[in-house]
Short mmCIF file of C-alpha atoms in Angstrom, two decimals:
data_model
loop_
_atom_site.label_atom_id
_atom_site.label_comp_id
_atom_site.label_asym_id
_atom_site.label_seq_id
_atom_site.Cartn_x
_atom_site.Cartn_y
_atom_site.Cartn_z
CA UNK A 2 -9.69 64.35 -32.87
CA UNK A 3 -12.83 63.51 -35.04
CA UNK A 4 -15.28 61.00 -33.36
CA UNK A 5 -15.63 57.54 -34.68
CA UNK A 6 -18.71 56.94 -32.42
CA UNK A 7 -21.04 59.23 -30.63
CA UNK A 8 -24.06 58.29 -28.54
CA UNK A 9 -25.99 61.29 -27.17
CA UNK A 10 -28.58 61.01 -24.53
CA UNK A 11 -29.63 57.48 -25.80
CA UNK A 12 -32.37 55.43 -24.02
CA UNK A 13 -33.17 51.98 -25.31
CA UNK A 14 -35.93 49.33 -24.59
CA UNK A 15 -37.01 46.29 -26.67
CA UNK A 16 -40.66 46.93 -27.58
CA UNK A 17 -42.59 47.75 -24.24
CA UNK A 18 -40.19 45.97 -22.17
CA UNK A 19 -38.02 47.45 -19.41
CA UNK A 20 -35.30 50.02 -20.01
CA UNK A 21 -31.88 48.34 -21.35
CA UNK A 22 -30.10 51.55 -21.53
CA UNK A 23 -30.89 54.87 -20.02
CA UNK A 24 -29.41 58.33 -20.81
CA UNK A 25 -26.15 56.96 -22.32
CA UNK A 26 -23.58 59.51 -23.45
CA UNK A 27 -20.48 57.99 -25.09
CA UNK A 28 -17.79 59.42 -27.42
CA UNK A 29 -15.16 57.41 -28.96
CA UNK A 30 -12.60 59.30 -30.89
CA UNK A 31 -10.89 57.93 -34.08
CA UNK A 32 -7.88 55.94 -33.12
CA UNK A 33 -8.91 55.06 -29.57
CA UNK A 34 -8.81 51.50 -28.19
CA UNK A 35 -11.81 51.14 -25.83
CA UNK A 36 -13.21 48.26 -23.80
CA UNK A 37 -17.02 48.21 -23.09
CA UNK A 38 -17.63 46.00 -20.16
CA UNK A 39 -20.40 44.93 -17.71
CA UNK A 40 -22.53 42.21 -16.45
CA UNK A 41 -24.55 40.02 -18.63
CA UNK A 42 -27.86 41.76 -19.20
CA UNK A 43 -26.30 45.11 -18.45
CA UNK A 44 -26.98 46.39 -21.95
CA UNK A 45 -23.41 46.33 -23.47
CA UNK A 46 -24.32 44.13 -26.47
CA UNK A 47 -27.48 46.45 -26.97
CA UNK A 48 -25.07 49.37 -26.89
CA UNK A 49 -23.02 47.55 -29.47
CA UNK A 50 -25.93 46.90 -31.65
CA UNK A 51 -27.04 50.73 -31.46
CA UNK A 52 -23.40 51.54 -32.32
CA UNK A 53 -23.31 49.42 -35.43
CA UNK A 54 -26.77 50.84 -36.50
CA UNK A 55 -28.64 47.46 -36.06
CA UNK A 56 -31.28 49.05 -33.52
CA UNK A 57 -32.91 52.31 -33.37
CA UNK A 58 -32.65 54.16 -30.01
CA UNK A 59 -35.83 54.89 -28.22
CA UNK A 60 -34.51 58.50 -27.58
CA UNK A 61 -31.36 60.20 -28.42
CA UNK A 62 -28.93 60.01 -31.34
CA UNK A 63 -26.22 57.48 -32.43
CA UNK A 64 -23.51 58.75 -34.87
CA UNK A 65 -20.87 56.76 -36.77
CA UNK A 66 -18.22 59.03 -38.22
CA UNK A 67 -20.60 61.87 -37.89
CA UNK A 68 -23.43 60.21 -39.68
CA UNK A 69 -26.67 58.52 -38.26
CA UNK A 70 -25.67 55.08 -37.54
CA UNK A 71 -28.83 53.60 -38.92
CA UNK A 72 -28.26 55.09 -42.42
CA UNK A 73 -24.53 55.16 -42.32
CA UNK A 74 -23.39 54.57 -45.91
CA UNK A 75 -19.65 53.65 -45.78
CA UNK A 76 -20.20 50.27 -43.87
CA UNK A 77 -16.97 48.78 -45.11
CA UNK A 78 -15.27 51.06 -42.76
CA UNK A 79 -16.54 48.92 -39.96
CA UNK A 80 -14.94 45.52 -39.26
CA UNK A 81 -16.94 43.36 -37.13
CA UNK A 82 -16.31 40.14 -35.19
CA UNK A 83 -19.54 38.74 -34.08
CA UNK A 84 -20.00 36.54 -31.00
CA UNK A 85 -18.48 32.94 -31.39
CA UNK A 86 -21.89 31.42 -31.25
CA UNK A 87 -23.15 33.38 -34.21
CA UNK A 88 -20.25 32.72 -36.66
CA UNK A 89 -19.56 29.64 -38.70
CA UNK A 90 -16.73 28.19 -36.91
CA UNK A 91 -17.94 24.64 -37.90
CA UNK A 92 -18.29 25.60 -41.67
CA UNK A 93 -16.21 23.50 -44.06
CA UNK A 94 -14.22 26.63 -44.98
CA UNK A 95 -10.43 27.11 -45.04
CA UNK A 96 -9.02 30.07 -43.27
CA UNK A 97 -8.37 31.90 -46.67
CA UNK A 98 -11.94 31.33 -47.71
CA UNK A 99 -13.19 32.95 -44.49
CA UNK A 100 -10.92 35.96 -44.92
CA UNK A 101 -11.89 36.22 -48.67
CA UNK A 102 -15.41 36.55 -47.36
CA UNK A 103 -14.44 39.85 -45.62
CA UNK A 104 -14.01 41.24 -49.26
CA UNK A 105 -17.69 40.35 -50.10
CA UNK A 106 -19.22 43.85 -49.45
CA UNK A 107 -16.46 45.44 -51.52
CA UNK A 108 -16.62 42.84 -54.37
CA UNK A 109 -20.08 41.31 -54.12
CA UNK A 110 -20.01 39.70 -57.58
CA UNK A 111 -17.36 38.76 -59.95
CA UNK A 112 -13.87 37.34 -59.46
CA UNK A 113 -11.50 38.55 -56.67
CA UNK A 114 -8.95 40.96 -58.27
CA UNK A 115 -5.32 41.44 -57.54
CA UNK A 116 -6.11 44.14 -54.88
CA UNK A 117 -8.52 41.83 -53.21
CA UNK A 118 -5.91 38.89 -53.01
CA UNK A 119 -3.29 41.40 -51.69
CA UNK A 120 -5.75 42.54 -48.94
CA UNK A 121 -6.53 39.01 -47.97
CA UNK A 122 -2.91 37.94 -47.73
CA UNK A 123 -1.96 41.00 -45.77
CA UNK A 124 -4.83 40.38 -43.26
CA UNK A 125 -3.60 36.85 -42.84
CA UNK A 126 -0.05 38.07 -42.26
CA UNK A 127 -1.25 40.65 -39.57
CA UNK A 128 -2.92 38.12 -37.41
CA UNK A 129 -0.12 35.51 -37.86
CA UNK A 130 -2.37 32.87 -39.80
CA UNK A 131 -0.69 32.86 -43.15
CA UNK A 132 0.98 29.45 -42.32
CA UNK A 133 -2.48 28.06 -41.67
CA UNK A 134 -4.48 29.65 -44.46
CA UNK A 135 -5.24 26.43 -46.28
CA UNK A 136 -6.36 24.61 -43.19
CA UNK A 137 -10.11 23.85 -42.54
CA UNK A 138 -11.36 26.30 -39.90
CA UNK A 139 -12.93 23.36 -37.79
CA UNK A 140 -9.46 21.82 -37.43
CA UNK A 141 -8.17 24.96 -35.42
CA UNK A 142 -8.30 25.92 -31.91
CA UNK A 143 -10.87 28.47 -30.54
CA UNK A 144 -7.99 31.20 -30.42
CA UNK A 145 -6.87 30.49 -34.05
CA UNK A 146 -10.50 30.63 -35.24
CA UNK A 147 -10.97 34.04 -33.69
CA UNK A 148 -7.72 35.16 -35.43
CA UNK A 149 -9.16 33.98 -38.78
CA UNK A 150 -12.33 36.09 -38.09
CA UNK A 151 -10.24 39.11 -37.10
CA UNK A 152 -8.45 38.72 -40.33
CA UNK A 153 -11.74 38.59 -42.15
CA UNK A 154 -12.93 41.80 -40.45
CA UNK A 155 -9.33 43.37 -41.32
CA UNK A 156 -9.67 42.42 -45.11
CA UNK A 157 -11.63 45.30 -45.92
CA UNK A 158 -9.23 47.85 -44.23
CA UNK A 159 -11.61 49.06 -41.67
CA UNK A 160 -11.37 52.22 -39.75
CA UNK A 161 -13.31 50.78 -36.71
CA UNK A 162 -12.87 47.30 -35.48
CA UNK A 163 -15.75 46.00 -33.17
CA UNK A 164 -15.37 42.77 -31.31
CA UNK A 165 -18.39 41.24 -29.53
CA UNK A 166 -17.43 38.91 -26.75
CA UNK A 167 -14.27 37.79 -28.48
CA UNK A 168 -12.80 35.80 -25.56
CA UNK A 169 -15.89 33.49 -25.09
CA UNK A 170 -14.65 29.75 -25.54
CA UNK A 171 -11.14 30.63 -25.85
CA UNK A 172 -8.62 29.52 -23.22
CA UNK A 173 -6.61 32.10 -21.03
CA UNK A 174 -3.41 31.84 -23.06
CA UNK A 175 -5.17 32.53 -26.29
CA UNK A 176 -7.15 35.42 -24.63
CA UNK A 177 -3.75 37.10 -23.68
CA UNK A 178 -2.58 36.45 -27.23
CA UNK A 179 -5.72 38.02 -28.44
CA UNK A 180 -5.26 41.20 -26.36
CA UNK A 181 -1.74 41.53 -27.51
CA UNK A 182 -2.76 41.06 -31.06
CA UNK A 183 -5.38 43.78 -30.85
CA UNK A 184 -2.64 46.06 -29.07
CA UNK A 185 -0.34 45.49 -32.04
CA UNK A 186 -3.12 46.14 -34.74
CA UNK A 187 -3.94 49.32 -32.84
CA UNK A 188 -0.39 50.45 -32.85
CA UNK A 189 0.35 49.41 -36.46
CA UNK A 190 -2.96 50.52 -38.03
CA UNK A 191 -4.16 53.25 -35.91
CA UNK A 192 -7.68 51.54 -36.20
CA UNK A 193 -10.34 52.56 -33.59
CA UNK A 194 -11.10 49.48 -31.56
CA UNK A 195 -14.22 48.84 -29.55
CA UNK A 196 -13.87 45.56 -27.50
CA UNK A 197 -17.20 44.52 -25.90
CA UNK A 198 -17.10 41.74 -23.41
CA UNK A 199 -18.07 40.81 -19.80
CA UNK A 200 -14.34 39.93 -19.38
CA UNK A 201 -11.76 42.62 -19.99
CA UNK A 202 -8.76 41.05 -18.31
CA UNK A 203 -7.10 40.24 -21.56
CA UNK A 204 -7.08 43.88 -22.77
CA UNK A 205 -6.93 45.75 -19.53
CA UNK A 206 -3.23 46.50 -20.00
CA UNK A 207 -3.81 47.84 -23.54
CA UNK A 208 -6.99 49.87 -23.69
CA UNK A 209 -6.97 53.66 -23.10
CA UNK A 210 -10.45 53.76 -21.77
CA UNK A 211 -12.73 51.31 -20.04
CA UNK A 212 -16.47 51.81 -20.13
CA UNK A 213 -18.61 50.02 -17.52
CA UNK A 214 -22.23 49.59 -18.55
CA UNK A 215 -25.15 48.70 -16.31
CA UNK A 216 -28.12 50.18 -17.88
CA UNK A 217 -26.14 53.56 -17.61
CA UNK A 218 -22.44 54.15 -17.96
CA UNK A 219 -21.35 53.55 -14.43
CA UNK A 220 -17.56 54.05 -15.11
CA UNK A 221 -15.63 55.78 -18.00
CA UNK A 222 -11.95 56.28 -17.77
CA UNK A 223 -8.58 54.68 -18.00
CA UNK A 224 -8.30 51.12 -16.34
CA UNK A 225 -5.80 52.44 -13.67
CA UNK A 226 -8.63 54.52 -12.24
CA UNK A 227 -11.16 51.65 -11.84
CA UNK A 228 -11.85 50.93 -8.37
CA UNK A 229 -10.21 47.73 -7.20
CA UNK A 230 -13.54 46.02 -6.39
CA UNK A 231 -14.48 46.15 -10.13
CA UNK A 232 -11.50 44.66 -11.67
CA UNK A 233 -12.08 41.56 -13.62
CA UNK A 234 -11.56 38.67 -11.12
CA UNK A 235 -12.18 35.96 -13.61
CA UNK A 236 -9.01 36.65 -15.57
CA UNK A 237 -5.72 35.27 -14.60
CA UNK A 238 -2.82 36.12 -17.12
CA UNK A 239 -1.21 32.99 -18.31
CA UNK B 30 -32.59 1.60 -71.18
CA UNK B 31 -31.32 4.77 -72.95
CA UNK B 32 -32.98 3.41 -76.27
CA UNK B 33 -36.35 4.63 -74.54
CA UNK B 34 -37.15 8.26 -74.97
CA UNK B 35 -38.84 8.59 -71.61
CA UNK B 36 -35.63 7.35 -69.89
CA UNK B 37 -33.49 9.91 -71.91
CA UNK B 38 -35.66 12.65 -70.81
CA UNK B 39 -35.70 11.50 -67.26
CA UNK B 40 -31.80 11.22 -67.18
CA UNK B 41 -31.49 14.75 -68.77
CA UNK B 42 -33.92 16.43 -66.33
CA UNK B 43 -32.45 14.29 -63.59
CA UNK B 44 -28.92 15.60 -64.36
CA UNK B 45 -30.02 18.99 -63.89
CA UNK B 46 -31.92 18.38 -60.70
CA UNK B 47 -28.96 16.33 -59.46
CA UNK B 48 -26.57 19.53 -59.98
CA UNK B 49 -29.06 22.12 -58.88
CA UNK B 50 -30.50 20.53 -55.62
CA UNK B 51 -27.20 20.21 -53.79
CA UNK B 52 -25.92 23.58 -54.99
CA UNK B 53 -28.92 25.39 -53.42
CA UNK B 54 -28.82 22.82 -50.53
CA UNK B 55 -25.26 23.87 -49.58
CA UNK B 56 -26.55 27.22 -48.49
CA UNK B 57 -29.45 25.85 -46.59
CA UNK B 58 -27.17 23.51 -44.65
CA UNK B 59 -24.72 26.28 -43.81
CA UNK B 60 -27.49 28.30 -42.53
CA UNK B 61 -28.67 25.48 -40.34
CA UNK B 62 -31.89 25.49 -42.45
CA UNK B 63 -31.68 21.93 -43.68
CA UNK B 64 -35.34 21.22 -43.29
CA UNK B 65 -36.61 24.36 -45.10
CA UNK B 66 -36.94 22.16 -48.24
CA UNK B 67 -39.29 19.77 -46.49
CA UNK B 68 -41.46 22.82 -45.23
CA UNK B 69 -41.63 24.19 -48.86
CA UNK B 70 -42.20 20.72 -50.16
CA UNK B 71 -45.28 20.28 -48.15
CA UNK B 72 -46.70 23.71 -49.24
CA UNK B 73 -46.01 22.55 -52.94
CA UNK B 74 -48.21 19.52 -52.05
CA UNK B 75 -50.94 22.10 -51.26
CA UNK B 76 -50.24 23.71 -54.67
CA UNK B 77 -50.45 20.26 -56.49
CA UNK B 78 -53.91 19.84 -54.93
CA UNK B 79 -54.85 23.35 -55.76
CA UNK B 80 -53.93 22.53 -59.39
CA UNK B 81 -56.15 19.43 -59.47
CA UNK B 82 -59.06 21.45 -57.80
CA UNK B 83 -58.83 24.40 -60.20
CA UNK B 84 -58.13 22.12 -63.30
CA UNK B 85 -54.74 23.78 -64.09
CA UNK B 86 -51.42 22.08 -64.36
CA UNK B 87 -50.27 21.04 -60.88
CA UNK B 88 -46.64 21.86 -61.76
CA UNK B 89 -47.16 25.57 -62.07
CA UNK B 90 -49.59 25.76 -58.99
CA UNK B 91 -46.93 23.79 -56.98
CA UNK B 92 -44.15 26.12 -58.13
CA UNK B 93 -46.21 29.07 -57.18
CA UNK B 94 -47.24 27.70 -53.79
CA UNK B 95 -43.66 26.76 -53.04
CA UNK B 96 -42.42 30.34 -53.75
CA UNK B 97 -45.23 31.77 -51.50
CA UNK B 98 -44.28 29.35 -48.85
CA UNK B 99 -40.51 30.30 -49.14
CA UNK B 100 -41.49 34.00 -48.93
CA UNK B 101 -43.56 33.13 -45.86
CA UNK B 102 -40.79 31.40 -44.01
CA UNK B 103 -38.22 34.03 -44.76
CA UNK B 104 -40.72 36.80 -43.75
CA UNK B 105 -41.52 35.18 -40.47
CA UNK B 106 -37.65 34.74 -39.77
CA UNK B 107 -36.77 38.31 -40.93
CA UNK B 108 -39.29 39.87 -38.67
CA UNK B 109 -38.45 37.61 -35.73
CA UNK B 110 -42.02 36.81 -35.25
CA UNK B 111 -40.96 33.19 -34.98
CA UNK B 112 -37.75 31.40 -34.71
CA UNK B 113 -36.35 29.67 -37.68
CA UNK B 114 -37.68 26.24 -36.69
CA UNK B 115 -41.13 27.63 -35.58
CA UNK B 116 -41.50 29.37 -38.97
CA UNK B 117 -40.83 26.23 -40.53
CA UNK B 118 -43.33 24.19 -38.43
CA UNK B 119 -46.03 26.76 -39.21
CA UNK B 120 -45.50 26.50 -42.95
CA UNK B 121 -45.04 22.74 -42.89
CA UNK B 122 -48.15 21.95 -41.08
CA UNK B 123 -50.35 24.42 -42.75
CA UNK B 124 -49.06 23.08 -46.25
CA UNK B 125 -49.87 19.51 -45.65
CA UNK B 126 -53.20 20.20 -43.99
CA UNK B 127 -54.19 22.44 -46.76
CA UNK B 128 -53.06 19.92 -49.35
CA UNK B 129 -54.97 17.16 -47.59
CA UNK B 130 -58.15 19.30 -47.59
CA UNK B 131 -57.83 20.57 -51.24
CA UNK B 132 -56.83 16.98 -52.68
CA UNK B 133 -59.98 15.56 -50.89
CA UNK B 134 -62.21 18.30 -52.08
CA UNK B 135 -60.84 17.71 -55.65
CA UNK B 136 -61.38 13.95 -55.32
CA UNK B 137 -57.72 13.52 -56.72
CA UNK B 138 -56.42 10.73 -54.29
CA UNK B 139 -55.09 8.54 -57.04
CA UNK B 140 -51.91 7.14 -58.62
CA UNK B 141 -51.23 10.38 -60.50
CA UNK B 142 -51.08 12.12 -57.29
CA UNK B 143 -48.51 9.66 -56.15
CA UNK B 144 -46.24 10.53 -58.95
CA UNK B 145 -46.06 14.15 -57.75
CA UNK B 146 -45.23 13.09 -54.36
CA UNK B 147 -42.48 10.55 -54.87
CA UNK B 148 -41.53 11.09 -58.54
CA UNK B 149 -42.02 9.05 -61.77
CA UNK B 150 -39.49 8.32 -64.63
CA UNK B 151 -42.40 8.20 -67.16
CA UNK B 152 -43.80 11.63 -66.46
CA UNK B 153 -41.07 13.88 -67.91
CA UNK B 154 -41.96 15.31 -71.38
CA UNK B 155 -39.91 17.31 -73.79
CA UNK B 156 -41.66 20.49 -72.63
CA UNK B 157 -41.06 19.79 -69.07
CA UNK B 158 -37.27 19.22 -69.91
CA UNK B 159 -37.22 22.75 -71.57
CA UNK B 160 -38.71 24.19 -68.53
CA UNK B 161 -36.56 22.29 -66.04
CA UNK B 162 -33.28 23.25 -68.15
CA UNK B 163 -34.35 27.06 -68.47
CA UNK B 164 -35.16 27.44 -64.70
CA UNK B 165 -32.48 25.05 -63.55
CA UNK B 166 -29.53 26.82 -65.64
CA UNK B 167 -31.02 30.23 -64.57
CA UNK B 168 -30.89 29.26 -60.80
CA UNK B 169 -27.27 28.14 -61.27
CA UNK B 170 -26.33 31.31 -62.89
CA UNK B 171 -27.87 33.30 -59.95
CA UNK B 172 -25.99 31.30 -57.44
CA UNK B 173 -22.78 31.64 -59.37
CA UNK B 174 -23.10 35.29 -59.58
CA UNK B 175 -24.07 35.86 -55.77
CA UNK B 176 -21.65 33.04 -54.55
CA UNK B 177 -19.36 35.27 -52.43
CA UNK B 178 -21.94 37.29 -50.85
CA UNK B 179 -24.09 34.14 -50.02
CA UNK B 180 -21.00 32.56 -48.59
CA UNK B 181 -20.32 35.60 -46.44
CA UNK B 182 -24.04 35.63 -45.16
CA UNK B 183 -23.64 31.88 -44.35
CA UNK B 184 -20.41 32.24 -42.35
CA UNK B 185 -21.35 35.41 -40.32
CA UNK B 186 -24.87 36.78 -41.05
CA UNK B 187 -24.50 39.64 -38.48
CA UNK B 188 -20.98 40.53 -39.84
CA UNK B 189 -22.43 40.73 -43.56
CA UNK B 190 -25.28 42.93 -42.25
CA UNK B 191 -22.71 45.31 -40.57
CA UNK B 192 -20.62 45.28 -43.69
CA UNK B 193 -23.62 46.60 -45.68
CA UNK B 194 -24.61 43.47 -47.53
CA UNK B 195 -28.33 43.33 -48.26
CA UNK B 196 -28.70 40.17 -45.94
CA UNK B 197 -32.59 39.94 -46.21
CA UNK B 198 -32.45 39.93 -49.95
CA UNK B 199 -29.67 37.34 -50.08
CA UNK B 200 -31.70 35.11 -47.67
CA UNK B 201 -34.77 35.68 -49.75
CA UNK B 202 -32.79 34.64 -52.94
CA UNK B 203 -31.79 31.41 -51.30
CA UNK B 204 -35.34 30.46 -50.17
CA UNK B 205 -36.71 31.41 -53.40
CA UNK B 206 -34.08 29.20 -55.17
CA UNK B 207 -35.07 26.36 -52.78
CA UNK B 208 -38.72 26.84 -53.89
CA UNK B 209 -37.64 26.84 -57.42
CA UNK B 210 -35.55 23.82 -57.10
CA UNK B 211 -38.55 21.88 -55.54
CA UNK B 212 -40.72 23.15 -58.48
CA UNK B 213 -38.38 21.90 -61.09
CA UNK B 214 -37.54 18.54 -59.29
CA UNK B 215 -40.95 17.35 -58.51
CA UNK B 216 -41.54 15.35 -61.74
CA UNK B 217 -38.35 13.20 -60.91
CA UNK B 218 -37.85 12.94 -57.25
CA UNK B 219 -41.26 14.00 -55.98
CA UNK B 220 -42.21 16.97 -53.67
CA UNK B 221 -41.90 15.00 -50.50
CA UNK B 222 -38.26 13.72 -51.12
CA UNK B 223 -36.65 16.47 -52.92
CA UNK B 224 -35.54 18.14 -49.84
CA UNK B 225 -33.38 15.08 -48.99
CA UNK B 226 -31.39 15.60 -52.34
CA UNK B 227 -30.82 19.22 -51.44
CA UNK B 228 -29.23 18.00 -48.01
CA UNK B 229 -27.76 14.49 -48.19
CA UNK B 230 -25.13 15.13 -50.83
CA UNK B 231 -23.97 18.34 -48.92
CA UNK B 232 -23.75 16.41 -45.61
CA UNK B 233 -21.86 13.69 -47.31
CA UNK B 234 -19.38 15.97 -49.02
CA UNK B 235 -18.77 17.85 -45.69
CA UNK B 236 -17.23 14.53 -44.35
CA UNK B 237 -14.46 14.37 -46.75
CA UNK B 238 -14.19 17.99 -48.28
CA UNK B 239 -11.22 20.19 -47.43
CA UNK B 240 -12.80 23.59 -48.27
CA UNK B 241 -15.95 25.43 -49.04
CA UNK B 242 -15.22 25.13 -52.87
CA UNK B 243 -14.46 21.45 -52.57
CA UNK B 244 -17.60 20.90 -50.47
CA UNK B 245 -19.70 22.51 -53.25
CA UNK B 246 -17.99 20.56 -55.80
CA UNK B 247 -18.44 17.30 -54.07
CA UNK B 248 -21.93 18.02 -53.18
CA UNK B 249 -22.80 18.38 -56.92
CA UNK B 250 -20.87 15.24 -57.82
CA UNK B 251 -22.85 13.20 -55.08
CA UNK B 252 -26.19 14.77 -56.16
CA UNK B 253 -25.57 13.95 -59.88
CA UNK B 254 -24.34 10.32 -58.83
CA UNK B 255 -27.40 9.86 -56.65
CA UNK B 256 -29.83 10.88 -59.43
CA UNK B 257 -28.17 8.59 -62.01
CA UNK B 258 -27.89 5.59 -59.88
CA UNK B 259 -31.35 6.12 -58.40
CA UNK B 260 -32.96 6.41 -61.90
CA UNK B 261 -31.22 3.29 -63.08
CA UNK B 262 -32.47 1.18 -60.10
CA UNK B 263 -35.79 2.82 -60.49
CA UNK B 264 -35.98 1.55 -64.00
CA UNK B 265 -34.69 -2.05 -63.51
CA UNK B 266 -36.56 -2.49 -60.19
CA UNK B 267 -39.93 -0.65 -61.27
CA UNK B 268 -39.84 1.68 -58.18
CA UNK B 269 -40.59 5.30 -57.62
CA UNK B 270 -37.47 7.19 -58.51
CA UNK B 271 -37.68 9.60 -55.50
CA UNK B 272 -37.11 6.76 -53.13
CA UNK B 273 -34.28 5.09 -54.87
CA UNK B 274 -32.49 8.50 -55.71
CA UNK B 275 -32.57 9.31 -51.95
CA UNK B 276 -31.57 5.91 -50.82
CA UNK B 277 -28.63 6.23 -53.20
CA UNK B 278 -27.80 9.56 -51.49
CA UNK B 279 -28.00 7.83 -48.26
CA UNK B 280 -25.44 5.12 -49.48
CA UNK B 281 -23.02 7.99 -50.45
CA UNK B 282 -23.43 9.60 -47.11
CA UNK B 283 -22.59 6.16 -45.54
CA UNK B 284 -19.72 5.76 -47.80
CA UNK B 285 -18.29 9.24 -46.87
CA UNK B 286 -18.78 8.76 -43.37
CA UNK B 287 -16.74 5.50 -43.50
CA UNK B 288 -14.03 7.21 -45.22
CA UNK B 289 -13.98 9.95 -42.70
CA UNK B 290 -13.97 7.39 -39.84
CA UNK B 291 -11.00 5.42 -41.48
CA UNK B 292 -9.04 8.71 -41.82
CA UNK B 293 -9.05 9.27 -38.06
#
């Protein structure tokens, strides 16, 4: 299976600061559903930023679909859900306007065309937000807002879906619904999913691999092989 | 009132400013950079002072200074050498301090300077109107063309960067348009108050709007209304138009806040 993401012997530090990541090797095949977890400050967000080509490794190589991540050209192949604190959940936008913004990189100028509208409607359907498409984002629950931004990420038909701390500020029932939604999207679309969070309880049943990061990769395997001590104690399924 | 040529010129220029300022301001508010206009305005003050000192039109030196200030803020932000509000503070205080020093050196602490700071309905000439129209309409065309990409950056800057949109360029465009707006508006509203016209109509519109598009549309309507009411009051009460326009904007904000409260 071709690789969606490859980190090879990667070290990283911010400026002259201490090492954030040391000797990280990670391969994610196309079509895999992988959770990357670890304590706050353990380096998982840095790993994600390296994977997206937003940071340059101090040592080693990062490849996206076989190309150097920093110069990867086909960026619309990546659907990205940023942390909740960094997205405009309080913007006066409707759900549909948020999802339409997901087509901006493909159609930065000019009117949206028929295929753009079709992609937007399809993305809304897939996350179950079609009925709420005309509602203002700020009037929705945290879980519904997350679904709207997942639809935005899906609107460009990505091959790789990356979610950064998607359960922050979302209640446990909505976290479980989010896990089930990602599982269904993975099954239906065959999209590669990287789920980066300090809590992985919501997707533990669905992911094929769990990668624990604490400066180094300290565990990489199916969740069933994870020592009981390390299971996410913060998550109780609703 | 409209029998007088200077009032017709003021209303024509004011209408362009009333549309342009909130259209640009919408993106500043969404990026939580509402005060950037204030920062750039203070740099423009240094530009006005430099114009007096060098003996060239303060309008052009203010516009040049505003563009340089906007570029400086965006450069500091993009390189993360200073957080957004710190970048603003650096530019803000440097601008006002530079302006005070230059204006004193030029010996230009007079009523004419007051018209640049707070606007004047007497100062718009026919050639000013042509410049305001060309630059204003050009800025609106740029906004219209880049609207979707700018909205994508406003909603989710990291997401836009990952998707391959040229985020630093788009952020730079908004800062430059903010500087341009300040440059073309200084004759009507004044450089110390124009930032309010960029922000108040947007905040007012957000209270009652139902979508991004309606927010932009209502912001422009409220901006236009504020300018027309403010200029009229300025004429009859013999007050600086900058103050009356901004107070009209505050009244619109209070009205929409009341509507929002009654809806709940």
